Structures are given as structure tokens and as C-alpha cells.
Coordinates of C-alpha atoms in Angstrom, one line a residue:
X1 CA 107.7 160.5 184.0
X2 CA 107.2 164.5 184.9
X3 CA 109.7 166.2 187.0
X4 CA 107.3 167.1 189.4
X5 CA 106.5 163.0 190.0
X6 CA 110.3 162.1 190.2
X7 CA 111.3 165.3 192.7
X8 CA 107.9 163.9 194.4
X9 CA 108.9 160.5 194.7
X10 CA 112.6 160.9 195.3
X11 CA 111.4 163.7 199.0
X12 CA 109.0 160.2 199.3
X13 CA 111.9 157.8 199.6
X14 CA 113.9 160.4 201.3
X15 CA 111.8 160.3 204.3
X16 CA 111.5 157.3 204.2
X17 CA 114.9 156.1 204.2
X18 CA 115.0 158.4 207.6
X19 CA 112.5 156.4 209.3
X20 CA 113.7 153.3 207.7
X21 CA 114.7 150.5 210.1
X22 CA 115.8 147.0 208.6
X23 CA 113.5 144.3 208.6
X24 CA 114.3 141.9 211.4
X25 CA 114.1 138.0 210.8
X26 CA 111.6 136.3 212.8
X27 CA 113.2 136.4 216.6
X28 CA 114.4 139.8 216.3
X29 CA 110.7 141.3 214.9
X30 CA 109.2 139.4 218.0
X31 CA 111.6 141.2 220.6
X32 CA 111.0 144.2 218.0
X33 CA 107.2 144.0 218.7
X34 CA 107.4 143.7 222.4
X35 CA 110.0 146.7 222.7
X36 CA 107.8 148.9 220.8
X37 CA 104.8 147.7 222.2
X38 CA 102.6 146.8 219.1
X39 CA 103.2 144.8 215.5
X40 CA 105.7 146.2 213.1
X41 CA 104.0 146.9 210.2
X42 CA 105.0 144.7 207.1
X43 CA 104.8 147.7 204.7
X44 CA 108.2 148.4 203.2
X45 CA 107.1 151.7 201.9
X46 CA 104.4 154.6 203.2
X47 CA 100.9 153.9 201.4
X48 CA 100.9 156.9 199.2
X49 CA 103.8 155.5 197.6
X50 CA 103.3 152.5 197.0
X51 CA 100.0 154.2 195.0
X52 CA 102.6 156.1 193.0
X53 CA 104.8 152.9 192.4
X54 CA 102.2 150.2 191.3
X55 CA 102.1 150.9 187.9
X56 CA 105.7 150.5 187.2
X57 CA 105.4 147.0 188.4
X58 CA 105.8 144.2 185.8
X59 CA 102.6 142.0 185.3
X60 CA 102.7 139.0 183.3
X61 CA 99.1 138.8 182.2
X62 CA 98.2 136.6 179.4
X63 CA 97.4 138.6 175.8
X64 CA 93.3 138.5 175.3
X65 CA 94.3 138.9 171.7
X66 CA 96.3 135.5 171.9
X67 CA 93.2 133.7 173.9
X68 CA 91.2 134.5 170.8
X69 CA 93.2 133.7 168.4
X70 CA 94.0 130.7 170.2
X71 CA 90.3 129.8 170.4
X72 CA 89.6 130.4 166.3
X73 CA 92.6 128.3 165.6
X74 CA 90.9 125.4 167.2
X75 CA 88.0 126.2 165.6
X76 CA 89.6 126.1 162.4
X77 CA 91.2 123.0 162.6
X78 CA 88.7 121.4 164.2
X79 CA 86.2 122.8 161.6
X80 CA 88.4 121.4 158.9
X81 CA 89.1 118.0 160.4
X82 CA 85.5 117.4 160.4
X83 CA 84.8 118.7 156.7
X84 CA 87.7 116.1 155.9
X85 CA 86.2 112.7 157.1
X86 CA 82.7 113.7 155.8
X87 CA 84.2 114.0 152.7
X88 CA 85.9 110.6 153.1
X89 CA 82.7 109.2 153.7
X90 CA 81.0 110.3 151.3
X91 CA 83.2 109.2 148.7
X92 CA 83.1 105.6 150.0
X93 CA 79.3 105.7 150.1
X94 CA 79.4 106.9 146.4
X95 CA 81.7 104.2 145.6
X96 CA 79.8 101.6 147.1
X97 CA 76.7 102.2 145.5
X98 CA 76.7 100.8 141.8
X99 CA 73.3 99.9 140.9
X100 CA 72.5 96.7 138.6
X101 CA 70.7 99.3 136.3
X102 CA 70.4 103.1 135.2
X103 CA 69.0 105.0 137.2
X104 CA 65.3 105.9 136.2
X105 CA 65.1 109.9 135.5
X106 CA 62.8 112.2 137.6
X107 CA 61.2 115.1 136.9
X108 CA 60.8 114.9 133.2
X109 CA 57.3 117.0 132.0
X110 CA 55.0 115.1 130.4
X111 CA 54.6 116.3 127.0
X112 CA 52.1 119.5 126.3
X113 CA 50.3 118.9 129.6
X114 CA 53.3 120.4 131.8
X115 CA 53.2 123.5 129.0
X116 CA 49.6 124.4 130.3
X117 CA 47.6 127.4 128.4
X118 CA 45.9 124.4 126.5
X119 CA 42.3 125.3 127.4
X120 CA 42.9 129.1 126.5
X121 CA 39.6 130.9 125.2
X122 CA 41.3 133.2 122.4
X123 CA 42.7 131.9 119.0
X124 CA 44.8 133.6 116.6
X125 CA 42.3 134.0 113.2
X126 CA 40.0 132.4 115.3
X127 CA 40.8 128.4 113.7
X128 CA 43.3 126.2 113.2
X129 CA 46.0 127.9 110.4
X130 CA 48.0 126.2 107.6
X131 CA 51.0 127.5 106.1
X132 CA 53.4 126.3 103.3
X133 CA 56.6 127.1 102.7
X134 CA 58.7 126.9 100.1
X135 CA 62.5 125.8 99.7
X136 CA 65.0 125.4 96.7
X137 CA 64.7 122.4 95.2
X138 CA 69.0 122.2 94.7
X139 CA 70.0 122.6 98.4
X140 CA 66.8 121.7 99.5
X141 CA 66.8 123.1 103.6
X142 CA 64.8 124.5 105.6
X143 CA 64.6 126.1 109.3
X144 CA 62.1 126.4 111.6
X145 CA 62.3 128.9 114.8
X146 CA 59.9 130.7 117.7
X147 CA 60.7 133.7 119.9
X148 CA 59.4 135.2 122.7
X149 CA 57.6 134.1 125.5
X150 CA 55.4 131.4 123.9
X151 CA 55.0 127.9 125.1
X152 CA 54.5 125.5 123.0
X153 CA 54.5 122.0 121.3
X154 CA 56.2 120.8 117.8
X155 CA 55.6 117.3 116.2
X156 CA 57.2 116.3 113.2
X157 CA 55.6 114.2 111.0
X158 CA 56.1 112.4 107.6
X159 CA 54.8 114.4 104.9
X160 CA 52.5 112.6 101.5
X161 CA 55.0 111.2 98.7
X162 CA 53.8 114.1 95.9
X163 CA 54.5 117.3 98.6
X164 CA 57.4 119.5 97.3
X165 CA 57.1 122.3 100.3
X166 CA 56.9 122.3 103.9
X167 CA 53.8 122.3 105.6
X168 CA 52.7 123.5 108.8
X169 CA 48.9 123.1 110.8
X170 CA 49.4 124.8 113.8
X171 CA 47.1 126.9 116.5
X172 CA 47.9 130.1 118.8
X173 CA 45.8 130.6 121.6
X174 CA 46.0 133.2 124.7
X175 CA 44.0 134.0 127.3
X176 CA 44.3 137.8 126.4
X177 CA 43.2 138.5 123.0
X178 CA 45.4 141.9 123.1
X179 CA 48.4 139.2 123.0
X180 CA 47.7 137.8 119.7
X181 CA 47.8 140.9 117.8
X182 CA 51.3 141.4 118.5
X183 CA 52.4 138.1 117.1
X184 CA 53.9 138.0 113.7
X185 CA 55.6 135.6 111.2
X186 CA 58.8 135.4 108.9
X187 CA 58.7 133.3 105.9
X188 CA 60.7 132.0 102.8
X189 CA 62.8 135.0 101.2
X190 CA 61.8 134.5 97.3
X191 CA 64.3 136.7 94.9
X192 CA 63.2 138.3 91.9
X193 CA 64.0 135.3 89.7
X194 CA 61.8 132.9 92.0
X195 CA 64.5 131.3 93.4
X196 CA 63.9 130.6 97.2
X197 CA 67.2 131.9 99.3
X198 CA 66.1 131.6 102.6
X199 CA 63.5 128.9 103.6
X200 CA 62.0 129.9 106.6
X201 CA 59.3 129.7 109.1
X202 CA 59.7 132.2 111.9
X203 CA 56.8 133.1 114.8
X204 CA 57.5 135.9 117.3
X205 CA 55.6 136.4 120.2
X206 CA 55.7 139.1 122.7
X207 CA 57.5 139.6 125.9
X208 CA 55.1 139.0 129.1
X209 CA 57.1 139.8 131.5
X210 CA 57.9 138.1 134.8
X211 CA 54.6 139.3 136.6
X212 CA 52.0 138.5 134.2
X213 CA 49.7 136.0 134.6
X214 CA 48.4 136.0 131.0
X215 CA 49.5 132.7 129.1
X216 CA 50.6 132.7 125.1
X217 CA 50.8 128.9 123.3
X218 CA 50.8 127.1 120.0
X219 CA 51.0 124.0 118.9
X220 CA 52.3 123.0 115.5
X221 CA 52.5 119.7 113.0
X222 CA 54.8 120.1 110.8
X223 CA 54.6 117.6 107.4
X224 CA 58.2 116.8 106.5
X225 CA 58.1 116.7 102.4
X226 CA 60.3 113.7 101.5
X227 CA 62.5 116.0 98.7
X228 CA 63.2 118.0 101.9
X229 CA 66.9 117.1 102.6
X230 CA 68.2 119.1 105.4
X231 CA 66.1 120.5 108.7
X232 CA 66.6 123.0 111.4
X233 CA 64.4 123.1 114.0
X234 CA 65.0 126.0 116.6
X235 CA 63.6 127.1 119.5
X236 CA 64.2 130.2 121.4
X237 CA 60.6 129.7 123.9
X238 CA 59.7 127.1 125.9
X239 CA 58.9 124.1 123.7
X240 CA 58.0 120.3 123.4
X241 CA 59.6 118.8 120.5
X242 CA 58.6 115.4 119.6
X243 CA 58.8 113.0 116.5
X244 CA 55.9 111.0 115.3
X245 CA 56.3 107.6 116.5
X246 CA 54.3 106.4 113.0
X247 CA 55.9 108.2 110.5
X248 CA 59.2 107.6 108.8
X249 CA 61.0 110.9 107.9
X250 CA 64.3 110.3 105.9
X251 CA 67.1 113.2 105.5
X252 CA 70.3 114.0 105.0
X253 CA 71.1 116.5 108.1
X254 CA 68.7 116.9 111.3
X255 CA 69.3 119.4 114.3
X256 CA 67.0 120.2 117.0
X257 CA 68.4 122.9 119.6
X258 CA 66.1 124.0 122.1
X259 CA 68.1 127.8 123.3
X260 CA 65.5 128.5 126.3
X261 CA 66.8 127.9 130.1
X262 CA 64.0 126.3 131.4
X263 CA 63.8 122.9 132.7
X264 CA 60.1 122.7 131.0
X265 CA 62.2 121.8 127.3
X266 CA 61.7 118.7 126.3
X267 CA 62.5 116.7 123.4
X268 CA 61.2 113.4 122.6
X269 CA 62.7 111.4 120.1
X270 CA 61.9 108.4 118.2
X271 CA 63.5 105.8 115.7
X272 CA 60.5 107.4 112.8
X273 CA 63.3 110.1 112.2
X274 CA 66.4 108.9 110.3
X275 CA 69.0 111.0 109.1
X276 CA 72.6 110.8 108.2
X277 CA 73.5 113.0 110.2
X278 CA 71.5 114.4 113.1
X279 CA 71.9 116.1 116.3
X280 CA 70.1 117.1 119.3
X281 CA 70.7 119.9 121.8
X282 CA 69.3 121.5 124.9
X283 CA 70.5 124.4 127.1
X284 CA 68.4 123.4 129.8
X285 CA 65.6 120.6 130.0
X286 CA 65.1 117.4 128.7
X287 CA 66.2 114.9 126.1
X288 CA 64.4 111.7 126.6
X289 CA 63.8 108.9 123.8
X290 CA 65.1 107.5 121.0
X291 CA 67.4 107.9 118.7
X292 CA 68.5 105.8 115.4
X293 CA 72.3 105.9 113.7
X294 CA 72.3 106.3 110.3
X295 CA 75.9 107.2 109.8
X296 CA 76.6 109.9 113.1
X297 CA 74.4 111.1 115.9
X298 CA 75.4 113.4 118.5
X299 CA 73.5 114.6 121.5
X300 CA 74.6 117.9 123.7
X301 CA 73.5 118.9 126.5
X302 CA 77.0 120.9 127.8
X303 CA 76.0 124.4 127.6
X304 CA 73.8 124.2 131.6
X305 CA 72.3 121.5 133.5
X306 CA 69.9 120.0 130.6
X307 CA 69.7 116.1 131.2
X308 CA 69.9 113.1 128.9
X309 CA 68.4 109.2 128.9
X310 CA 68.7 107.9 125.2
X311 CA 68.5 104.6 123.9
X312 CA 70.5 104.6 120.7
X313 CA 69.6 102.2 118.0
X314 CA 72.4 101.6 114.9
X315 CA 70.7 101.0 111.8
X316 CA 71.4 97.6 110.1
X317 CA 74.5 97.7 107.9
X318 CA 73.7 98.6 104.6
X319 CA 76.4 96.7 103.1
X320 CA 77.1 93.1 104.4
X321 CA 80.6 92.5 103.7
X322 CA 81.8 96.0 105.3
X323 CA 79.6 97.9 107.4
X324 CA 80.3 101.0 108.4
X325 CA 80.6 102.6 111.7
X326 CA 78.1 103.6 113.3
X327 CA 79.4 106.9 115.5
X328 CA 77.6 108.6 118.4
X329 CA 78.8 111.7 120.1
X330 CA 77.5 112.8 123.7
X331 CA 78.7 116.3 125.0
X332 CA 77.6 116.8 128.5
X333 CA 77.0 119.4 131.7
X334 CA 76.1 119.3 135.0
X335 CA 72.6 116.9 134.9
X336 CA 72.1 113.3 134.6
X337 CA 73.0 111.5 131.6
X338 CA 72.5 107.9 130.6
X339 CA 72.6 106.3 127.2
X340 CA 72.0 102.6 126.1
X341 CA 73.2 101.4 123.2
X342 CA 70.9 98.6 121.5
X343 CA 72.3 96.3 118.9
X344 CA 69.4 94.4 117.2
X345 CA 69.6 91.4 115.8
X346 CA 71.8 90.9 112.4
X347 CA 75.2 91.7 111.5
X348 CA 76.7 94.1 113.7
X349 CA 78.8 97.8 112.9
X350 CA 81.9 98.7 113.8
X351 CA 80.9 101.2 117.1
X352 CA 82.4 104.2 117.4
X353 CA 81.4 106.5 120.4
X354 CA 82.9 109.5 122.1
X355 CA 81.6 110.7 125.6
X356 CA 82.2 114.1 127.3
X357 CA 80.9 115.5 130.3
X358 CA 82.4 119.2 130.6
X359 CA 80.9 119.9 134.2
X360 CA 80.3 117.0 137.2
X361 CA 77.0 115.5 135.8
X362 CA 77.3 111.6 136.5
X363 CA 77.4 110.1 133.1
X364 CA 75.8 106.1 132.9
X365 CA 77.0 104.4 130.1
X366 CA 75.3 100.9 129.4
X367 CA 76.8 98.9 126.6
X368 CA 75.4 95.3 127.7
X369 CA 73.4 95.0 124.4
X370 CA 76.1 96.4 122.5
X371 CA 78.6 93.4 121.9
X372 CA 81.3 95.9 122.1
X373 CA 84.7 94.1 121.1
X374 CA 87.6 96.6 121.3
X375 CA 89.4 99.2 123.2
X376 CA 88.3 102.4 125.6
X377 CA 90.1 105.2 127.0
X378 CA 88.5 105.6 130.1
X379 CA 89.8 109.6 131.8
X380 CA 87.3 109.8 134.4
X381 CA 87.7 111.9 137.9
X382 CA 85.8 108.5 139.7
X383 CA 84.6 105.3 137.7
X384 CA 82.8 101.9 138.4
X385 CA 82.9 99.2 135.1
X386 CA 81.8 96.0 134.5
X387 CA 83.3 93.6 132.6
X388 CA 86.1 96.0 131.6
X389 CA 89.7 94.8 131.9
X390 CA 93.0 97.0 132.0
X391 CA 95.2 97.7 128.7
X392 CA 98.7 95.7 129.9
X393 CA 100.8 96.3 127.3
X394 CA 101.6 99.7 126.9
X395 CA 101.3 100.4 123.3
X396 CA 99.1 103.3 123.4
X397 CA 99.0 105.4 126.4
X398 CA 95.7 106.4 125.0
X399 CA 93.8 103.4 125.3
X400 CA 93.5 102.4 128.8
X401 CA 91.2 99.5 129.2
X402 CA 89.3 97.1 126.2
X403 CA 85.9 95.1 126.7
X404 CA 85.1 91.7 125.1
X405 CA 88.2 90.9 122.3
X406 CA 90.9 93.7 122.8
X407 CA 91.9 93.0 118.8
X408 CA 88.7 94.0 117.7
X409 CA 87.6 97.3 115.7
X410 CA 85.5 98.8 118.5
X411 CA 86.0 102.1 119.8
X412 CA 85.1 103.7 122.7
X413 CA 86.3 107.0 124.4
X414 CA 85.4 108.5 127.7
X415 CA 86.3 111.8 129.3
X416 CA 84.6 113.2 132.6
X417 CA 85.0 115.5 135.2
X418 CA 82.8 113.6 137.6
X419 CA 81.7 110.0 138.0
X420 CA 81.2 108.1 135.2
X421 CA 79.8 104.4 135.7
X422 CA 80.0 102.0 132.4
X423 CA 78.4 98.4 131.8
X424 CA 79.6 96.0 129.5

């Protein structure tokens, strides 16, 4: 407060503690009143200053910062409340719903049509090509792989008995002629002694971009040559893979990887392809079909949200008196996965099988034509099982629960982030 203010309100109360008179009570003001001939006036200070007093008064007013936080507080909790039984719910629907069967998967493209560019007018060398490639007759591989942004379909067939290279019948085709020019082609690398180092059939095709509307697709049969005994088939574009239902191709290794992110991969598998070992991959897409066991088969679709429904068929035991294993591998993501496993009639192998899912894809597992004997370690975030009884006593810590006769030689092992629902 200024000195001017103070010496002003101090000559204020000054004066007015010389016309001050005390307040009477209630009798005395009324004789008061008639005495002075009016109503005493119920101010105890003069009006100008009670103007210069008022804002050293106390208030007690409520903080408007304390009403809003207030208000988002309750918001907050409320908010969260809510969030909480939804989720509660939720999870009890889930678990309540346990269907009788795998679930049928949506969505899949139907081979070549969903690729579209078929009925383009322009064809590279104007016909239908054939090439042949060679491969060392000692380690006896080969590799097949497409860049660019081609669509396109791949069958593999069996090759005749007397064939001793690969051979491919395929056809380009574009809607821009331009396009075709700028497509070229990597084969075998032959050193100076005519040995084959690199077996090889490569296509690039050129980048469209994302505006164009011009289309760019082959479609190749490839003849498997029965001295042929390991295969790599690639794919860096968008591409159909399938394996011809009637043929029966024979090898020692098999991988299929399909690199492009787009849900229009596809890869349809049948038994006609037998090998010792053999895998299948997708980044993104679908892997629907299938599949034989001749020793190992593994299937992967972990790197995105690619999806997976395979029926796995074990070959019949070579050997009567001790089969061997059949093993199966699934690595999954974040899409639907289901796989059967069908036991045909016969003697039946050991099973061995190891499922991952390394995102929150639901994983079905249906083993009900399997007659799985043995144990399973089951680390799943949420499960339903059937038939499926709890390990009691505590041997292994890894082996939590066993299906059909928990002395048996089966082996199943189960790891998932998400929901996983197995059928015995």
C-alpha cells in the first residue's frame, strides 16, 4: 500500500472516529431514532471508505482451477471404469465362443483371376516363350525369383523322366507395349570349364509407380526335372504360387517365400509336391492347401499379418517296425491360422509338432484325425481344448497337459501370445 493511501485512509478513520457514536442495541437505537428524528444509518464507516477497504476483505471463493480439475478427474475415472468392464466382457464373450469346427477363412483371392491383366493386348516376343536352364548335376539346385511390379502366376509341374534341366513356358503381357521393353532376365552362371555355379532364372520388371494405371503380368509352368534335388522359388512381386494337383514332384529341399506385402500372395499347395524337407513362407497373403510330411515341413507366416489354413498330411512310414517322426513347424503373426493334421489309414508316426505365434493372430489347432498319444506344453495368453487333460505329476515343468495315453511318444508344443484353441 502507497503512502499516500495509508495517510488517506488513516485522516478517513480519523474523522470518523470524531463523528463516531457506538451502536446502540435494539431499544436504545429506537429512542436513538426518535431523538434524532430519522433512522440511524447502519453504515459503520463513510461510503468512500468502505470503497477503499473492500479489497482487503477476505473471500473464500472456490479455485476454478480446482472445479476443472475436479471435473476431468471424474471423467477419468469414469472413462476408465467403463473401458474396464467392456474389456471384461469381451473376454467372457471370447471365451464362450468355441466353435465345433475351424473357422472357414475369408477373403482368400482366387487364383490368377484376382491378379487381373489376363486379357492384356501386348505380349513380350509377341508368343508364348520357353527357356531352359541348366544346373550342376553334383549339387543339383536351382532358384527361381521375379522383381518389380509384375503380377503374376507360378505352377509347378512334374517334369518327363529323360529332362536333365529346368524348364520354363511362360508369357508376359502389358497393356503398354513401352513396358515390355524394359523387362530383362538373369540366367544360369556357366564358368569357363562348363561347370554351372549359379542356376538361375531371374525376370525383372519395371517400377510403375503408385499412379499408373498400366498393368504388367506373366504367367509361368515351370517342369520340375526329376534329377533336380533342391528348389528355391522366390518372389519379390505379387504372385500366385500353386502346385499341380496331377503331378508328383520328388526332392530333397523345397522353399517357397513369397517377400511382397500384399494380401493378393497366394500359395496353393498340394500333396503332388513331396520333399524331405520343405517350407513355405509369406510376408503378407495367403497360404491355403495342402501339404505332405516327408521327414519336416514348416510353414511361416511371422514376419506381418499373412494367414494360414493347411491340412497336413504325414507320409506313410517308410519302415514298419520304426517309423520315423514326422515333424511340422508353424511360425506365426498377427492373421488367422489353422492347421489339421490328417493321419490316413496305416501305421501311424511318431508326431512331432511345434507351434508359434509371435504376434496375437488366433492360432486353431485341430488334431482330431491325428491319434495324438503323448504330452503338450501348452504357454498360451487364452486357451480352449478338448479332450486335453492336465500333467499331475510334476516331472517336467515343461510339459503341461497330454492327450490320449500320456506314456506315449507324441509330442506337441504350443506357444502364443494370443488365443490359441486346440482339438483332440
Amino acid at each position: 500500500m502507497s503512502s499516500n493511501r495509508a495517510r488517506s485512509l488513516l485522516d478517513a478513520l480519523g474523522g470518523r472516529t470524531r463523528q463516531y457514536k457506538p451502536v446502540p442495541d435494539d431499544e436504545s437505537r429506537a429512542m436513538l431514532e426518535e431523538e434524532e428524528g430519522g433512522a440511524l444509518p447502519y453504515e459503520p464507516f463513510s461510503p468512500e471508505l468502505t470503497k477503499q477497504l473492500a479489497p482487503l476483505q477476505p473471500t473464500r471463493k472456490r479455485s476454478l482451477t480446482f472445479k476443472v480439475w475436479s471435473a476431468v478427474f471424474l471423467a477419468l475415472v469414469l472413462w476408465i471404469t467403463v473401458v474396464v468392464v467392456l474389456w471384461i466382457i469381451g473376454k467372457l464373450a471370447v471365451w464362450a465362443f468355441h466353435p465345433d469346427n475351424v473357422p472357414a477363412v475369408k477373403n482368400v483371392p482366387i487364383y490368377s483371376t484376382s491378379l487381373g491383366c489376363a486379357a492384356a493386348p501386348h505380349m513380350y516376343n509377341n508368343s508364348m516363350m520357353t527357356v531352359t536352364v541348366p544346373f550342376d548335376k553334383e549339387d543339383a539346385k536351382h532358384a527361381f525369383d521375379v522383381f518389380g511390379d509384375i503380377v503374376g502366376t507360378f505352377s509347378l509341374a512334374e517334369g518327363a523322366s529323360d529332362m536333365d534341366e529346368v524348364k520354363y513356358e511362360l508369357i508376359i503381357r502389358s497393356d503398354d507395349p513401352s513396358l515390355l521393353d524394359r523387362i530383362s532376365f538373369h540366367h544360369a552362371e556357366i564358368a569357363s570349364n562348363g561347370k554351372v555355379e549359379n542356376s538361375q532364372f531371374v525376370i525383372v520388371s519395371p517400377r510403375l509407380g503408385g499412379k499408373s494405371s498400366n498393368c504388367l503380368r506373366y504367367d509361368i509352368k515351370m517342369f520340375v526335372p526329376p534329377s533336380l534335388k533342391t528348389l528355391h522359388v522366390a518372389a519379390h512381386a505379387v504372385t500366385h504360387l500353386q502346385f499341380d494337383p496331377l503331378s508328383k514332384i520328388q526332392l530333397d529341399r523345397f522353399h517357397a517365400t513369397l517377400y511382397a506385402m500384399s494380401n493378393n500372395n497366394l500359395i496353393t499347395p498340394y500333396q503332388s509336391l513331396q520333399a524331405k524337407t520343405l517350407g513355405l513362407e509369406v510376408y503378407r497373403g495367403y497360404i491355403t492347401g495342402d501339404v505332405s510330411i516327408v521327414e519336416s515341413t514348416s510353414i511361416s507366416t511371422q514376419r506381418g499379418d499373412g494367414v494360414a489354413s493347411v491340412r497336413v498330411h504325414p507320409l506313410a512310414p517308410s519302415d514298419g517296425h520304426t517309423p520315423k517322426k514326422a515333424v511340422l513347424w508353424t511360425v506365426t503373426g498377427a492373421g488367422h491360422s489353422d492347421f489339421t493334421w490328417v493321419t490316413h489309414g496305416g501305421q501311424k508316426r511318431p508326431i512331432e509338432a511345434d507351434h508359434k505365434s509371435s504376434m496375437n493372430g488366433d492360432v486353431y489347432l485341430d488334431y482330431r484325425n491325428a491319434h495324438f498319444d503323448g504330452l503338450i506344453a501348452l504357454d498360451s495368453r487364452h486357451f480352449k481344448t478338448t479332450n486335453v487333460h492336465a500333467v499331475s505329476d510334476g516331472k517336467d515343468d515343461k510339459w503341461t497337459h497330454y492327450a490320449g495315453d500320456q506314456t506315449a511318444s507324441d509330442k506337441l508344443m504350443v506357444q502364443s501370445r494370443g488365443w490359441t484353441w486346440l482339438y483332440f
